[in-house]
Amino acid sequence: MQVLYFAWLRERVGAAAEEVDPGDAATARDLVERLIARDDRYAAAFCDLAAVRVAVDQEMGDLDSPIDGAREVAFFPPVTGG
Amino acid sequence: MQVLYFAWLRERVGAAAEEVDPGDAATARDLVERLIARDDRYAAAFCDLAAVRVAVDQEMGDLDSPIDGAREVAFFPPVTGG
Amino acid sequence: MHVSVQREDFDIAAEISTLTAGDRDIGAVVSFTGLVREMTPKGPISEMALEHYPGMTERALEEIAAQAQQRWPLQGLRIIHRHGPLAPGDRIVLVLTASRHRQAAFEAAEFLMDYLKTKAPFWKKEGDGGKARWVDARDSDDNAARRWGGEGT
Amino acid sequence: MHVSVQREDFDIAAEISTLTAGDRDIGAVVSFTGLVREMTPKGPISEMALEHYPGMTERALEEIAAQAQQRWPLQGLRIIHRHGPLAPGDRIVLVLTASRHRQAAFEAAEFLMDYLKTKAPFWKKEGDGGKARWVDARDSDDNAARRWGGEGT
């Protein structure tokens, strides 16, 4: 599964995208926990989950969105365009 | 006193502007009555007073606006610009 | 100069450039352009004539502009209204507002158009090649102006 | 084509011409232009970088455009959003709406901006020559989007 990071999440993780084996992660939140267990960089990126937004296959979702079968999961802060 | 007419009021009166002696007319309504008494063209122009708007010295008013000392009184239909 | 009443067409991009030039504290610019529509409730038209009240028109538009500037924090404001003969597709009116944030710019532009529609002395006459008829004022314009409160329409 | 996400600047007058060309039933065109402000709540800035999510950005903007077209009778609609490095005074975003009457054009343009501000995946980073910081989302933008009802922000 392709996992993408944007803005300060990208900076803290130190990567814009990476291939991740989701294992038995059923939701975006499960995936976050799996990542945090892997490395401190993820703990820093995901320290405030209230400030984390999620898209699954380029559709806005949230931490409880199912990721089963998803090709692409993205994590980013609240958007600030316009 | 200069009296101005716009749009279909101008067409029915047959003049865009004319010098009128207001006599003892105290309000725009008095002036209208004085004009109607003068000629049928004014009766045609002012037959529906609900559709007549008034400006006194280029300030929006109404038929009851005083015209004492005014240099310019204008009659016209509701505006339709923009 | 906030207000122009003119026969000539206007250039929206040039007007926006002039309005915003040198002010880097503007975050939002709203433009409204009114155009002559070919189809009217009474059928298609081929020409339109806009009559106005020289002198009072400018005063009324300046007054409307001053009210908008009192109500909203605007860095810039511009009103251009044409008069004379026009054809379908022609531009009639331009309203521009510039502010730090979008809400003030949007609201002020809507206010300017609503007030202009009910308070500025312009009258439209539509022609279809044969007959020509004066356009009736619309109740919906009175209602739109009333929502801003104040002294009514 | 309703939506463009691009590094290049845009030409408002050319976009309006393209949007309205050949349609003489358009009576109202509203444009919104968003600009980079020099002064921010945290002090003056000298540069801004706009990051986005290629692919999803276009989808989100197309979805917002489709919602506006369902809600209002629009003859035309256009969204252009820039990304990459920008400076104070630079244009960031253009929203255009065209309709028969002004109310639909104004409301749709406000809706597009409110939704874009809360649903399109863009992130601003401001720099003052030394430090650079990510811009925080504003509660007022969430509230603005919420007033249109629907599935929330």
Short mmCIF file of C-alpha atoms in Angstrom, two decimals, chain A residues 8 46-53 63 78:
data_model
loop_
_atom_site.label_atom_id
_atom_site.label_comp_id
_atom_site.label_asym_id
_atom_site.label_seq_id
_atom_site.Cartn_x
_atom_site.Cartn_y
_atom_site.Cartn_z
CA TRP A 8 4.52 19.06 8.41
CA PHE A 46 1.32 11.55 14.74
CA CYS A 47 1.72 12.98 18.26
CA ASP A 48 -1.46 15.08 17.91
CA LEU A 49 -4.04 12.92 16.15
CA ALA A 50 -6.68 15.70 16.41
CA ALA A 51 -4.59 17.63 13.85
CA VAL A 52 -4.30 14.72 11.41
CA ARG A 53 -6.57 14.36 8.39
CA LEU A 63 -8.86 7.87 11.20
CA PRO A 78 -6.11 20.47 8.00
#
